[in-house]
PDB file of C-alpha atoms and ligand atoms in Angstrom:
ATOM      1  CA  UNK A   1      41.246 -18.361 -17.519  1.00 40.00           C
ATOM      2  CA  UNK A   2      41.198 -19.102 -13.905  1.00 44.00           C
ATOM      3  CA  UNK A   3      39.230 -22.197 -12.283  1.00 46.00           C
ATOM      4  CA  UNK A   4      36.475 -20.570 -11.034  1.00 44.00           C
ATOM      5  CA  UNK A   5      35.660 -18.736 -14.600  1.00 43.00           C
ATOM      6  CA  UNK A   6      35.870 -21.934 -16.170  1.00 42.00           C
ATOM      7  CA  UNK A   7      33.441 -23.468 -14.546  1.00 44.00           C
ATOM      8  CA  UNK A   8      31.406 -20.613 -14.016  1.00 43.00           C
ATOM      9  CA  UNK A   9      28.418 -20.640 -17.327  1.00 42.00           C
ATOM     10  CA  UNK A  10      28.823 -18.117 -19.955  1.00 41.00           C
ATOM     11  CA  UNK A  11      25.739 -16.751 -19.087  1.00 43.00           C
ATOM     12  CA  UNK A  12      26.232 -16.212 -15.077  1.00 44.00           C
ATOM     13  CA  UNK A  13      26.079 -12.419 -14.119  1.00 44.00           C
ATOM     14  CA  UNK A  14      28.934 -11.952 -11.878  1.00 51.00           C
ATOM     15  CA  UNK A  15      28.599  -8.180 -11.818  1.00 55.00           C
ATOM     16  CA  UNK A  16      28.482  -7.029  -8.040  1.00 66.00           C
ATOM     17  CA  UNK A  17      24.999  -6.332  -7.210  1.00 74.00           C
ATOM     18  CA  UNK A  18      24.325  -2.898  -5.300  1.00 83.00           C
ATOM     19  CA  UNK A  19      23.825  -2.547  -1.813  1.00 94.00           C
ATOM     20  CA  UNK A  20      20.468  -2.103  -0.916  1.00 97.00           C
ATOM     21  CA  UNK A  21      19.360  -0.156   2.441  1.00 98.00           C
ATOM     22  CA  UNK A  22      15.967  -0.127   3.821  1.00 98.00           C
ATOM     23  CA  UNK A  23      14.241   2.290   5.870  1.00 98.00           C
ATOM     24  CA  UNK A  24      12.148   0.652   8.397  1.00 98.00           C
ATOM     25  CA  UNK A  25      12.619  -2.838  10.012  1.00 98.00           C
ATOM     26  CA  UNK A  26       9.144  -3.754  10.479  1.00 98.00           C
ATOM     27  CA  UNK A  27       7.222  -5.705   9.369  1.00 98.00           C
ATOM     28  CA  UNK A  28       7.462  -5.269   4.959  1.00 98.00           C
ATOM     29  CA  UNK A  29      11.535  -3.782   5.546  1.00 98.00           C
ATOM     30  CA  UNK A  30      12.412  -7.676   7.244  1.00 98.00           C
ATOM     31  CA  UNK A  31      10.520  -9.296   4.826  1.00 98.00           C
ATOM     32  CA  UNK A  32      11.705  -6.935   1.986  1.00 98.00           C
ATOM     33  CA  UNK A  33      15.186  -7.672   3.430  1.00 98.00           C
ATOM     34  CA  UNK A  34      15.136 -11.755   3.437  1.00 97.00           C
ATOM     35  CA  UNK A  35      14.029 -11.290  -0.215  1.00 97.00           C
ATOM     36  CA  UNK A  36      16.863  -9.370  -1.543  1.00 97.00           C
ATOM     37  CA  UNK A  37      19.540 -11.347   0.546  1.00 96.00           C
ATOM     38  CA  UNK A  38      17.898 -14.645  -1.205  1.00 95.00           C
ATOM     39  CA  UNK A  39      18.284 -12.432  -4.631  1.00 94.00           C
ATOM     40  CA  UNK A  40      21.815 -11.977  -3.665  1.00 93.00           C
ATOM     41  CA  UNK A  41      21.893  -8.089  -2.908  1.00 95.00           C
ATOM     42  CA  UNK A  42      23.634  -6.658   0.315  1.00 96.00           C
ATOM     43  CA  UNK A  43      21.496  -5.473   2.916  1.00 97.00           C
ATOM     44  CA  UNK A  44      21.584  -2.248   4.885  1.00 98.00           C
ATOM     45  CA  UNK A  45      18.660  -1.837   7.358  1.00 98.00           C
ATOM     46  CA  UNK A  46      17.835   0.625  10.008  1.00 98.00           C
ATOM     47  CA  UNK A  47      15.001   1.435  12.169  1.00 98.00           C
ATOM     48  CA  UNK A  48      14.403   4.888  14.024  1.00 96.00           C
ATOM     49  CA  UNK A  49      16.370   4.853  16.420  1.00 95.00           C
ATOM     50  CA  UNK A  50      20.152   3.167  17.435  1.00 97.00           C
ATOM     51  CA  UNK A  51      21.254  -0.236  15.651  1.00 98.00           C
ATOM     52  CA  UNK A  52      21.036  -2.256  18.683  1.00 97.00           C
ATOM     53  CA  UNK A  53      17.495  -1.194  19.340  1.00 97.00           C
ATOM     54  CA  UNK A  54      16.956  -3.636  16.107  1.00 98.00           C
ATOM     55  CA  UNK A  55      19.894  -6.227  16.133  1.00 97.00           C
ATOM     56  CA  UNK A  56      17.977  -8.906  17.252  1.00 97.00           C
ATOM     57  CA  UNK A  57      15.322  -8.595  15.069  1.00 97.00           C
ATOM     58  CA  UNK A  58      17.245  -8.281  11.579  1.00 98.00           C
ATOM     59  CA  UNK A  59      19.343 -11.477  12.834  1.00 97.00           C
ATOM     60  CA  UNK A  60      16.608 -13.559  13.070  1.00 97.00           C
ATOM     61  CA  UNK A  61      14.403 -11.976  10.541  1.00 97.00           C
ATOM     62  CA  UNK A  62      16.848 -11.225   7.776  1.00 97.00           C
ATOM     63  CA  UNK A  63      19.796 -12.978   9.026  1.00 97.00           C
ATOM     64  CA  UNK A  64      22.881 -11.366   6.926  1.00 96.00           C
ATOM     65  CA  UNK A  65      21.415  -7.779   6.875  1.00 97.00           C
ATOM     66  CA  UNK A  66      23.181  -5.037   8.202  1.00 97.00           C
ATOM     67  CA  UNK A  67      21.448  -3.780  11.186  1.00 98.00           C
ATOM     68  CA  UNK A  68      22.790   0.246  11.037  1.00 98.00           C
ATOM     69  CA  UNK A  69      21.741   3.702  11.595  1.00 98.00           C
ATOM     70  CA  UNK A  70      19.165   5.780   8.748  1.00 98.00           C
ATOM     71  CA  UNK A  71      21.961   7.588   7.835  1.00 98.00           C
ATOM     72  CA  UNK A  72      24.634   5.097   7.160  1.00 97.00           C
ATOM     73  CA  UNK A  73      21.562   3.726   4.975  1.00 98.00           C
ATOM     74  CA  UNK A  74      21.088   6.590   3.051  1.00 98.00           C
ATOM     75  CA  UNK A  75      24.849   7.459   2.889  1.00 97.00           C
ATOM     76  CA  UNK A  76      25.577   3.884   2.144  1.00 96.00           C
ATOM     77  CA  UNK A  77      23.225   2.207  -0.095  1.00 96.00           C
ATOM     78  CA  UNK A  78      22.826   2.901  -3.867  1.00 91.00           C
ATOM     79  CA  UNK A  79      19.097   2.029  -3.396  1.00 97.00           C
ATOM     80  CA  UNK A  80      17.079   3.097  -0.550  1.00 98.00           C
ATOM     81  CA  UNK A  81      13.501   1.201   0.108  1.00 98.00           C
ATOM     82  CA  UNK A  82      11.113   3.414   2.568  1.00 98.00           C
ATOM     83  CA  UNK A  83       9.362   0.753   4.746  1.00 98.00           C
ATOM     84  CA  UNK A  84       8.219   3.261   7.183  1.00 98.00           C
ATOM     85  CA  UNK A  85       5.034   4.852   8.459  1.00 98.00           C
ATOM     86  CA  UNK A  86       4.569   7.279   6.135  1.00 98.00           C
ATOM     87  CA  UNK A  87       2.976   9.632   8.285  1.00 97.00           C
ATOM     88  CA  UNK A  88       7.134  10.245   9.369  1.00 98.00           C
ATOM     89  CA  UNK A  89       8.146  10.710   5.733  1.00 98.00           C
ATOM     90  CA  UNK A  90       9.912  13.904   7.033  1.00 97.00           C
ATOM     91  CA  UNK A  91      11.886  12.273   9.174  1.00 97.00           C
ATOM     92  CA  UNK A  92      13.782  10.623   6.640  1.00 98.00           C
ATOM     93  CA  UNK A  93      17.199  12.117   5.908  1.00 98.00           C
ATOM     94  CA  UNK A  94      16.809  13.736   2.492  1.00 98.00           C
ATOM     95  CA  UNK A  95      19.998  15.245   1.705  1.00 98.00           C
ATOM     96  CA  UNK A  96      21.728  12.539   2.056  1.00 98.00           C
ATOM     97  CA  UNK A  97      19.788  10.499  -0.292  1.00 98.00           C
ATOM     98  CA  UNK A  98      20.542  13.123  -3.234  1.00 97.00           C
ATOM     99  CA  UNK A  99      21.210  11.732  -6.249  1.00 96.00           C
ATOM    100  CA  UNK A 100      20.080   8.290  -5.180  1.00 97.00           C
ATOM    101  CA  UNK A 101      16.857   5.976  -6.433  1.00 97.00           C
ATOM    102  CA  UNK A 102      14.390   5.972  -3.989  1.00 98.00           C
ATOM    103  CA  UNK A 103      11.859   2.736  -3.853  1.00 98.00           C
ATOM    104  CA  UNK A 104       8.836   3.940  -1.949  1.00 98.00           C
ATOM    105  CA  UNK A 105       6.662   1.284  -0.651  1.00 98.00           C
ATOM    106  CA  UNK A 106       4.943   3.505   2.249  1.00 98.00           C
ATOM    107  CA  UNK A 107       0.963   3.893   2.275  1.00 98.00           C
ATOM    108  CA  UNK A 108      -1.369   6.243   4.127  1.00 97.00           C
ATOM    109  CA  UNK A 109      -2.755   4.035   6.844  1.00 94.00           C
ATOM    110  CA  UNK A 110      -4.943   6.605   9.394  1.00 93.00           C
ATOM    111  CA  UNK A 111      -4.787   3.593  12.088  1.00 91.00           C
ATOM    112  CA  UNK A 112      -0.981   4.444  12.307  1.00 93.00           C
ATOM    113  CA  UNK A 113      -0.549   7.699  10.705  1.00 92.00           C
ATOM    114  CA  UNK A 114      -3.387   9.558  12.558  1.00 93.00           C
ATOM    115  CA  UNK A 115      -5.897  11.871  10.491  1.00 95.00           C
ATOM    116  CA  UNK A 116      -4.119  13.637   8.165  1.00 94.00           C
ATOM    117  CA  UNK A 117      -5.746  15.213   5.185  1.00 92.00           C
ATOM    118  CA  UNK A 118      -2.410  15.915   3.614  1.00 93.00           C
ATOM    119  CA  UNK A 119      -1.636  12.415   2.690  1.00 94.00           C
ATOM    120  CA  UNK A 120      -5.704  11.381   1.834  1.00 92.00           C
ATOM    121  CA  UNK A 121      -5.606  13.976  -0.795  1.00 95.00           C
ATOM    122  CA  UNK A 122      -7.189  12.341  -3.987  1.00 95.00           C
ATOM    123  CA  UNK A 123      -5.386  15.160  -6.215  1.00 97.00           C
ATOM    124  CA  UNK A 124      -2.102  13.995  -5.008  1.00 98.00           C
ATOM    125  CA  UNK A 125      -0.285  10.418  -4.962  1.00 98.00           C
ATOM    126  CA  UNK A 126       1.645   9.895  -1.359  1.00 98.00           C
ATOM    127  CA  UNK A 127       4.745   9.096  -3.409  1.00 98.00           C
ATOM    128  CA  UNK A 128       5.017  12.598  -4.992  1.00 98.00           C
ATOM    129  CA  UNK A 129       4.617  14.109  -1.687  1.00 98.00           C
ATOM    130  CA  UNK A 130       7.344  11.635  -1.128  1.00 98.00           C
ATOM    131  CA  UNK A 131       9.098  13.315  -4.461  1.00 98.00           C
ATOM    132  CA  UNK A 132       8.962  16.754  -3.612  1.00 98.00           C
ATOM    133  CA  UNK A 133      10.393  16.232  -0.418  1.00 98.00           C
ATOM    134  CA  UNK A 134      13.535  14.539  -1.523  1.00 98.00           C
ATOM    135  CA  UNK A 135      14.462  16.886  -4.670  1.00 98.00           C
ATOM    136  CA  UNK A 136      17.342  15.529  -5.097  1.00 97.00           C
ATOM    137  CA  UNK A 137      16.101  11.833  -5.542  1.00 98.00           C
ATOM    138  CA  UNK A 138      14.620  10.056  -7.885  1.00 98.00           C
ATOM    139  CA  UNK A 139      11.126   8.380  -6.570  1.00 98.00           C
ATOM    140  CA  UNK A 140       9.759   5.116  -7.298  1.00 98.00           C
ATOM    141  CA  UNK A 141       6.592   3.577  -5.784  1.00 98.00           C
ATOM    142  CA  UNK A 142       6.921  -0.371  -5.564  1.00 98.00           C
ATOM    143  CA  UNK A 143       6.262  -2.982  -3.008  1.00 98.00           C
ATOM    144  CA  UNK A 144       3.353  -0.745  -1.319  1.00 98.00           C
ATOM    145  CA  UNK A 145       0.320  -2.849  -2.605  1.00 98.00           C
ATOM    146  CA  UNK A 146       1.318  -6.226  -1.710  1.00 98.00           C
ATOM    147  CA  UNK A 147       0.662  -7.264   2.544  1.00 98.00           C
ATOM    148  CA  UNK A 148       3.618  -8.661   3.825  1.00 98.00           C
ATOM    149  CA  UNK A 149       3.040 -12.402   3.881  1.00 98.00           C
ATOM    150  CA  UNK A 150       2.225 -12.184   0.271  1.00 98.00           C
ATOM    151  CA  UNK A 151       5.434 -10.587  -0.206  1.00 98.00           C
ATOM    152  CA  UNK A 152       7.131 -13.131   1.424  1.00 98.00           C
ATOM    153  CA  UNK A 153       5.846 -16.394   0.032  1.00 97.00           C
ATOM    154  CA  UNK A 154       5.152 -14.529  -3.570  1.00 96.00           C
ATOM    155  CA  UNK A 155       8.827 -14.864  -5.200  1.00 97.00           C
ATOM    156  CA  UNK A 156       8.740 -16.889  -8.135  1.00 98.00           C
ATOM    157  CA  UNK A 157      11.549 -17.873 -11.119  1.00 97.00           C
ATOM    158  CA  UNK A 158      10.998 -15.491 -14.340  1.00 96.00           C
ATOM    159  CA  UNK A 159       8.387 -17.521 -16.180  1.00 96.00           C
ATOM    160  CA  UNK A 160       6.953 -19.261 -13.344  1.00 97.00           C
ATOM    161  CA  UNK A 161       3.265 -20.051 -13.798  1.00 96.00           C
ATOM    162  CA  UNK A 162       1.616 -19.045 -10.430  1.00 97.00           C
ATOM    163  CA  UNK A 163       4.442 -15.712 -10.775  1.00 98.00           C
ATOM    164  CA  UNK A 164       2.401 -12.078  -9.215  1.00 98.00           C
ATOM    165  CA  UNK A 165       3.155  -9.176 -10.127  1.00 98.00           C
ATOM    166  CA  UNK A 166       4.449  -5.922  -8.839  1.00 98.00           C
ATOM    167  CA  UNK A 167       2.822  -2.640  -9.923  1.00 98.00           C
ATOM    168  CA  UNK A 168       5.156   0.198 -10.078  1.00 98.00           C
ATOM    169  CA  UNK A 169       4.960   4.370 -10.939  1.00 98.00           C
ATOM    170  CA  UNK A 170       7.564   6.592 -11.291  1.00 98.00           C
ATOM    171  CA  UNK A 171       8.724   9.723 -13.443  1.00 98.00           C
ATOM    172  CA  UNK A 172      11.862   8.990 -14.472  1.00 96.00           C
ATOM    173  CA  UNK A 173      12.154   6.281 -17.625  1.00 96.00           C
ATOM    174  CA  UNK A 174      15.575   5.140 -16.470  1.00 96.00           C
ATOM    175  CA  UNK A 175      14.609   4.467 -12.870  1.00 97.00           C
ATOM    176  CA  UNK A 176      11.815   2.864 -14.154  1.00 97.00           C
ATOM    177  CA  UNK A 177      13.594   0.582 -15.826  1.00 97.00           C
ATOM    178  CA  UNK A 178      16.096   0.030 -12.844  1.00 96.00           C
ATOM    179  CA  UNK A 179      13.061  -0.782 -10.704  1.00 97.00           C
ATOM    180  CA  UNK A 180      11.448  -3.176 -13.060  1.00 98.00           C
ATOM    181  CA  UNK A 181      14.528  -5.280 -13.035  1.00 95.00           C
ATOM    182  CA  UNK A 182      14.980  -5.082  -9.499  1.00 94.00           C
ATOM    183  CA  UNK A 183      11.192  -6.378  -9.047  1.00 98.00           C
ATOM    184  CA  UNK A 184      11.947  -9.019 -10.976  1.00 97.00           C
ATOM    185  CA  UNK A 185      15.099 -10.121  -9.563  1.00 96.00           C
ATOM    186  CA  UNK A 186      13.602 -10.201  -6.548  1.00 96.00           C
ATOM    187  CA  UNK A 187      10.989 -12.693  -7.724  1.00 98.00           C
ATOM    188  CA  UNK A 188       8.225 -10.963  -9.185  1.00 98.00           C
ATOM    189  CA  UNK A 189       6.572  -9.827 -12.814  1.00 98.00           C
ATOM    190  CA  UNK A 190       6.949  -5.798 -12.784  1.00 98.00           C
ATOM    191  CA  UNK A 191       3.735  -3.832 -14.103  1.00 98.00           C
ATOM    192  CA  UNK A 192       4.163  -0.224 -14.765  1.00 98.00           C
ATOM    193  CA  UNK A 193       1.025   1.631 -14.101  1.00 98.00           C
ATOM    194  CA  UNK A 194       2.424   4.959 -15.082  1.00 98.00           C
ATOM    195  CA  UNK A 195       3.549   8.526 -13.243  1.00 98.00           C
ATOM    196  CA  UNK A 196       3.931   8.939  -9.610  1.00 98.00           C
ATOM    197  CA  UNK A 197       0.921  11.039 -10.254  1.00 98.00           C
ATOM    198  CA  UNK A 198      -0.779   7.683 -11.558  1.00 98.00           C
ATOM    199  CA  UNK A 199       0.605   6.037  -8.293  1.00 98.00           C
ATOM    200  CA  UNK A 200      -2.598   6.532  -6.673  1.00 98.00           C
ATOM    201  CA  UNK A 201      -4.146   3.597  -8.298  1.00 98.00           C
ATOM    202  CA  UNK A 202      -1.995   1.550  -6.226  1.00 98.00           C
ATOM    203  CA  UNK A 203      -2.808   3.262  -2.748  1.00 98.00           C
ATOM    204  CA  UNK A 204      -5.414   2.504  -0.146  1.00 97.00           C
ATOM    205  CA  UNK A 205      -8.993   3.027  -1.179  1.00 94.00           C
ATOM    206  CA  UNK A 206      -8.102   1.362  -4.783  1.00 96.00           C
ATOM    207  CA  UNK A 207      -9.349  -2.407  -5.053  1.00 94.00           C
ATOM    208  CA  UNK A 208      -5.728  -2.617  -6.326  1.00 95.00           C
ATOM    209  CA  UNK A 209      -4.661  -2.264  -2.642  1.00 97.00           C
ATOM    210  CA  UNK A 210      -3.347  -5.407  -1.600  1.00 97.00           C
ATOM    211  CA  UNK A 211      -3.511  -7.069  -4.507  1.00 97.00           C
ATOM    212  CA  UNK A 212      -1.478 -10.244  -5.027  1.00 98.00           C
ATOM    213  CA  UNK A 213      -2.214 -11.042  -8.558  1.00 98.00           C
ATOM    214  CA  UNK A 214      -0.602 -12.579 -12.028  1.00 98.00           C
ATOM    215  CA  UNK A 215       0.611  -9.509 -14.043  1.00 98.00           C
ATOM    216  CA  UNK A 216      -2.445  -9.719 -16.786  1.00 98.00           C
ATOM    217  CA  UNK A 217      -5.076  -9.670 -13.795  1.00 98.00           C
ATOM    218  CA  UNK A 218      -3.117  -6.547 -12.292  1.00 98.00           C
ATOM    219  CA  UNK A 219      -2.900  -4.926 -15.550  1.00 98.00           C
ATOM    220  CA  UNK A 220      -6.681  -5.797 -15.957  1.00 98.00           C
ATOM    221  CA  UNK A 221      -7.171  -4.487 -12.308  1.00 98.00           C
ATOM    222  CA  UNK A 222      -5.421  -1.105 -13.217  1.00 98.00           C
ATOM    223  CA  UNK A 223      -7.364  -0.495 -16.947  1.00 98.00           C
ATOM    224  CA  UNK A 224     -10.876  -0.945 -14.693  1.00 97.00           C
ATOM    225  CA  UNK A 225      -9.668   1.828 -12.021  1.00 98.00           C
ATOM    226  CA  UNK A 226     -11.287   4.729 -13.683  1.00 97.00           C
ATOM    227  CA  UNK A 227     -14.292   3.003 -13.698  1.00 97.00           C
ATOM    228  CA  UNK A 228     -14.618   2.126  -9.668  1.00 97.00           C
ATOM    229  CA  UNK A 229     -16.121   4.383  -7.280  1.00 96.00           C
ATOM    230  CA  UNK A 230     -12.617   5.826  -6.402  1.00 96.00           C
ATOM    231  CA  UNK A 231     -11.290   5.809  -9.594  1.00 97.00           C
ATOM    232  CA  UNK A 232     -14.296   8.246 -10.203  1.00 97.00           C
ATOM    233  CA  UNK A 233     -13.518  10.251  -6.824  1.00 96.00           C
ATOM    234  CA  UNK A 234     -10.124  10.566  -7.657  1.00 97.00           C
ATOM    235  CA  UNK A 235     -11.062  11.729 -11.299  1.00 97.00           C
ATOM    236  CA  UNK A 236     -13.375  14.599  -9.939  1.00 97.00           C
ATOM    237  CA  UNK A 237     -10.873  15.970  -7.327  1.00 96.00           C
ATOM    238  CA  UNK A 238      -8.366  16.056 -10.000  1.00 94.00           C
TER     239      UNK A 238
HETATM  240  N1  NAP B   1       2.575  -4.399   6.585  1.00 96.00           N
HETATM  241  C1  NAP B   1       2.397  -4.633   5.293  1.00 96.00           C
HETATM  242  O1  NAP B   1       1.873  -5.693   4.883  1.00 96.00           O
HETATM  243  C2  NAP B   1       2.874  -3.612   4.279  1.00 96.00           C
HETATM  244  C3  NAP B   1       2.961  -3.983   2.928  1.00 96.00           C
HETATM  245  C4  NAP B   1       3.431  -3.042   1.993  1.00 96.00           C
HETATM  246  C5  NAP B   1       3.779  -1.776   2.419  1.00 96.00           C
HETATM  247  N2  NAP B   1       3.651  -1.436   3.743  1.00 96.00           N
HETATM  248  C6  NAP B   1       4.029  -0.070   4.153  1.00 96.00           C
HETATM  249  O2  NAP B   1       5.362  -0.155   4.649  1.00 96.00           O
HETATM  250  C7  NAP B   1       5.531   0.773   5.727  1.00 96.00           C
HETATM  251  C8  NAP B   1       5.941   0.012   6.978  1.00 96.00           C
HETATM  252  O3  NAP B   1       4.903  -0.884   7.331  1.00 96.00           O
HETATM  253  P1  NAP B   1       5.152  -2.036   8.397  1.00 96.00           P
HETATM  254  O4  NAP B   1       3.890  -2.801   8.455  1.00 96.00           O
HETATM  255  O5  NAP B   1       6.419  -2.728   8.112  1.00 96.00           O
HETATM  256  O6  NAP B   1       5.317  -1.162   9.741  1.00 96.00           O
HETATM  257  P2  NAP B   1       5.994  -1.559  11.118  1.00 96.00           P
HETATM  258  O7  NAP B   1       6.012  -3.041  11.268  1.00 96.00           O
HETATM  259  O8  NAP B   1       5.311  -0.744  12.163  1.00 96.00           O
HETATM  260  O9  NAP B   1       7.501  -1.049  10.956  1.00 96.00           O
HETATM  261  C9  NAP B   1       7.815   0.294  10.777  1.00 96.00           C
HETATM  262  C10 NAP B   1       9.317   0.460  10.910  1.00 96.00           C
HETATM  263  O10 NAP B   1       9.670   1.770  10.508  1.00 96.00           O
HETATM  264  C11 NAP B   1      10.655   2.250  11.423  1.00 96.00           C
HETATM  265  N3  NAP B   1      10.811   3.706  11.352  1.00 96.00           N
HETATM  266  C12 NAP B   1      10.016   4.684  11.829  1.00 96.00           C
HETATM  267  N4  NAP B   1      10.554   5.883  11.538  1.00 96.00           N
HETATM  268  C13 NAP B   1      11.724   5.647  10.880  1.00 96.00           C
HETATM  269  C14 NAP B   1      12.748   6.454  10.338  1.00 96.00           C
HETATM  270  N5  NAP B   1      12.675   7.780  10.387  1.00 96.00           N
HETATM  271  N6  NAP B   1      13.809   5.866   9.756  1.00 96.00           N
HETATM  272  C15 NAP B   1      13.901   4.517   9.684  1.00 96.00           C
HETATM  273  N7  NAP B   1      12.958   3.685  10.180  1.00 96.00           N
HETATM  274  C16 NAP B   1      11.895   4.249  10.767  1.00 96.00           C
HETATM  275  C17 NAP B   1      10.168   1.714  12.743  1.00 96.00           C
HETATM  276  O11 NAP B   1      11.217   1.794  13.684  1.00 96.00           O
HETATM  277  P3  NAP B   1      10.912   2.071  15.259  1.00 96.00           P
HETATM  278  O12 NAP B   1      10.219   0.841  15.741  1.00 96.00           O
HETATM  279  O13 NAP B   1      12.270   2.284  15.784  1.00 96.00           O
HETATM  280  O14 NAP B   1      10.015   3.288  15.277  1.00 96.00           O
HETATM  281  C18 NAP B   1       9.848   0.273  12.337  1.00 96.00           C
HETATM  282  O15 NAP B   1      11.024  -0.496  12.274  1.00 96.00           O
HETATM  283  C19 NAP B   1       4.202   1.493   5.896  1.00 96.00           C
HETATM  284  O16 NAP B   1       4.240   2.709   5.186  1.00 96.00           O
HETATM  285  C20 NAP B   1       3.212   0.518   5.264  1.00 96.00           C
HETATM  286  O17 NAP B   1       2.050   1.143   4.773  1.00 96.00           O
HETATM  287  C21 NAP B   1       3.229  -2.328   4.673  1.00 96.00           C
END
């Protein structure tokens, strides 16, 4: 046994950790950024346009990110966050995020976006459009409901009493599960609130938007949906 496994506990994980690339270095892709380097992850991050454009801003946002191209993110990174307007959702380079879990954490925001009917659909969650435009990934909403600062003074120690929680959707059991752990890794409790389809409980126009709860208050907050006025408007559309 070498030095550094002896004094290393028997329960340390000392498993690499994945890189993680973001989409977006704005606002919730720094913040999201700072929190995984704390978390120990590797950091890819790119903006839209060339690396320098955002170099200055990832060193003293998330100092220890990679500031690199979309590409290299999606080329590079076994999980990619989206952290950008997701009016541009097609500008995001799909086939090279086959095969990969996708983290979506984008919102319809018209202020932004512009008026667009296609993503203030009631019959359709944002992250499926999300879905069915990157086939070959598998799609998980987190991080979209939480603002920024929230995110960013929110991480907590697993068991922590003033903890908040995370709501997440997706299809897929597995990435699901991936997800969950990565939430709370990162510092939060993860509550899943179902399908991507279901993932419209956690977009604008649900009081769930911008929640920054405890996880029994968010599950509370999710069981009372159907009952608010857009819970009811999104049940007659559908
Ligand atoms: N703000 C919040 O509190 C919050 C919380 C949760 C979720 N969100 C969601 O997260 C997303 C980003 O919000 P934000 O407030 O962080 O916006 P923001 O501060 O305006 O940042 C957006 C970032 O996305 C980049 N971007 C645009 N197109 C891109 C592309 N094709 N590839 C890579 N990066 C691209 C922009 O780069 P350029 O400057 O080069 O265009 C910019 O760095 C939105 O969908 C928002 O709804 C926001």
């Amino acid at each position: 046994m070498s030095d550094a496994d002896a004094r290393r506990a028997p329960h340390e994980d000392t498993s690499p950790r994945p890189v993680v690339g973001i989409l977006g270095a704005g606002k919730v892709g720094t913040v999201l950024a700072r929190l995984l380097l704390a978390a120990g992850y590797r950091v890819l991050i790119a903006g839209s346009g060339a690396p320098s454009k955002i170099a200055l801003i990832v060193d003293v946002l998330a100092p220890g990110a990679v500031a690199t191209t979309a590409d290299e993110v999606a080329r590079a990174s076994s999980v990619v966050i989206l952290a950008l307007p997701l009016g541009k959702y097609r500008s995001i380079p799909a086939a090279l995020l086959d095969g990969k879990l996708v983290i979506d954490a984008m919102n319809y925001w018209w202020e932004v976006d512009g008026h667009r009917a296609d993503l203030d659909d009631p019959r359709v969650s944002t992250s499926e459009l999300v879905q069915a435009f990157l086939p070959g990934s598998r799609v998980v909403k987190a991080f979209n409901h939480m603002g920024y600062h929230d995110l960013d003074q929110g991480p907590r120690p697993s068991g922590a009493h003033d903890r908040k929680a995370i709501g997440i959707a997706g299809d897929d059991v597995g990435s699901l599960a991936t997800v969950a752990a990565f939430v709370d890794t990162v510092g939060f409790d993860p509550v899943p609130v179902g399908t991507l389809h279901d993932s419209i409980v956690l977009q604008p126009g649900s009081p769930l938007f911008g929640a920054n709860l405890p996880a029994a208050e968010l599950r509370d907050a999710v069981a009372a949906f159907p009952a608010t006025d857009r819970g009811r408007a999104v049940a007659a559309a559908r």
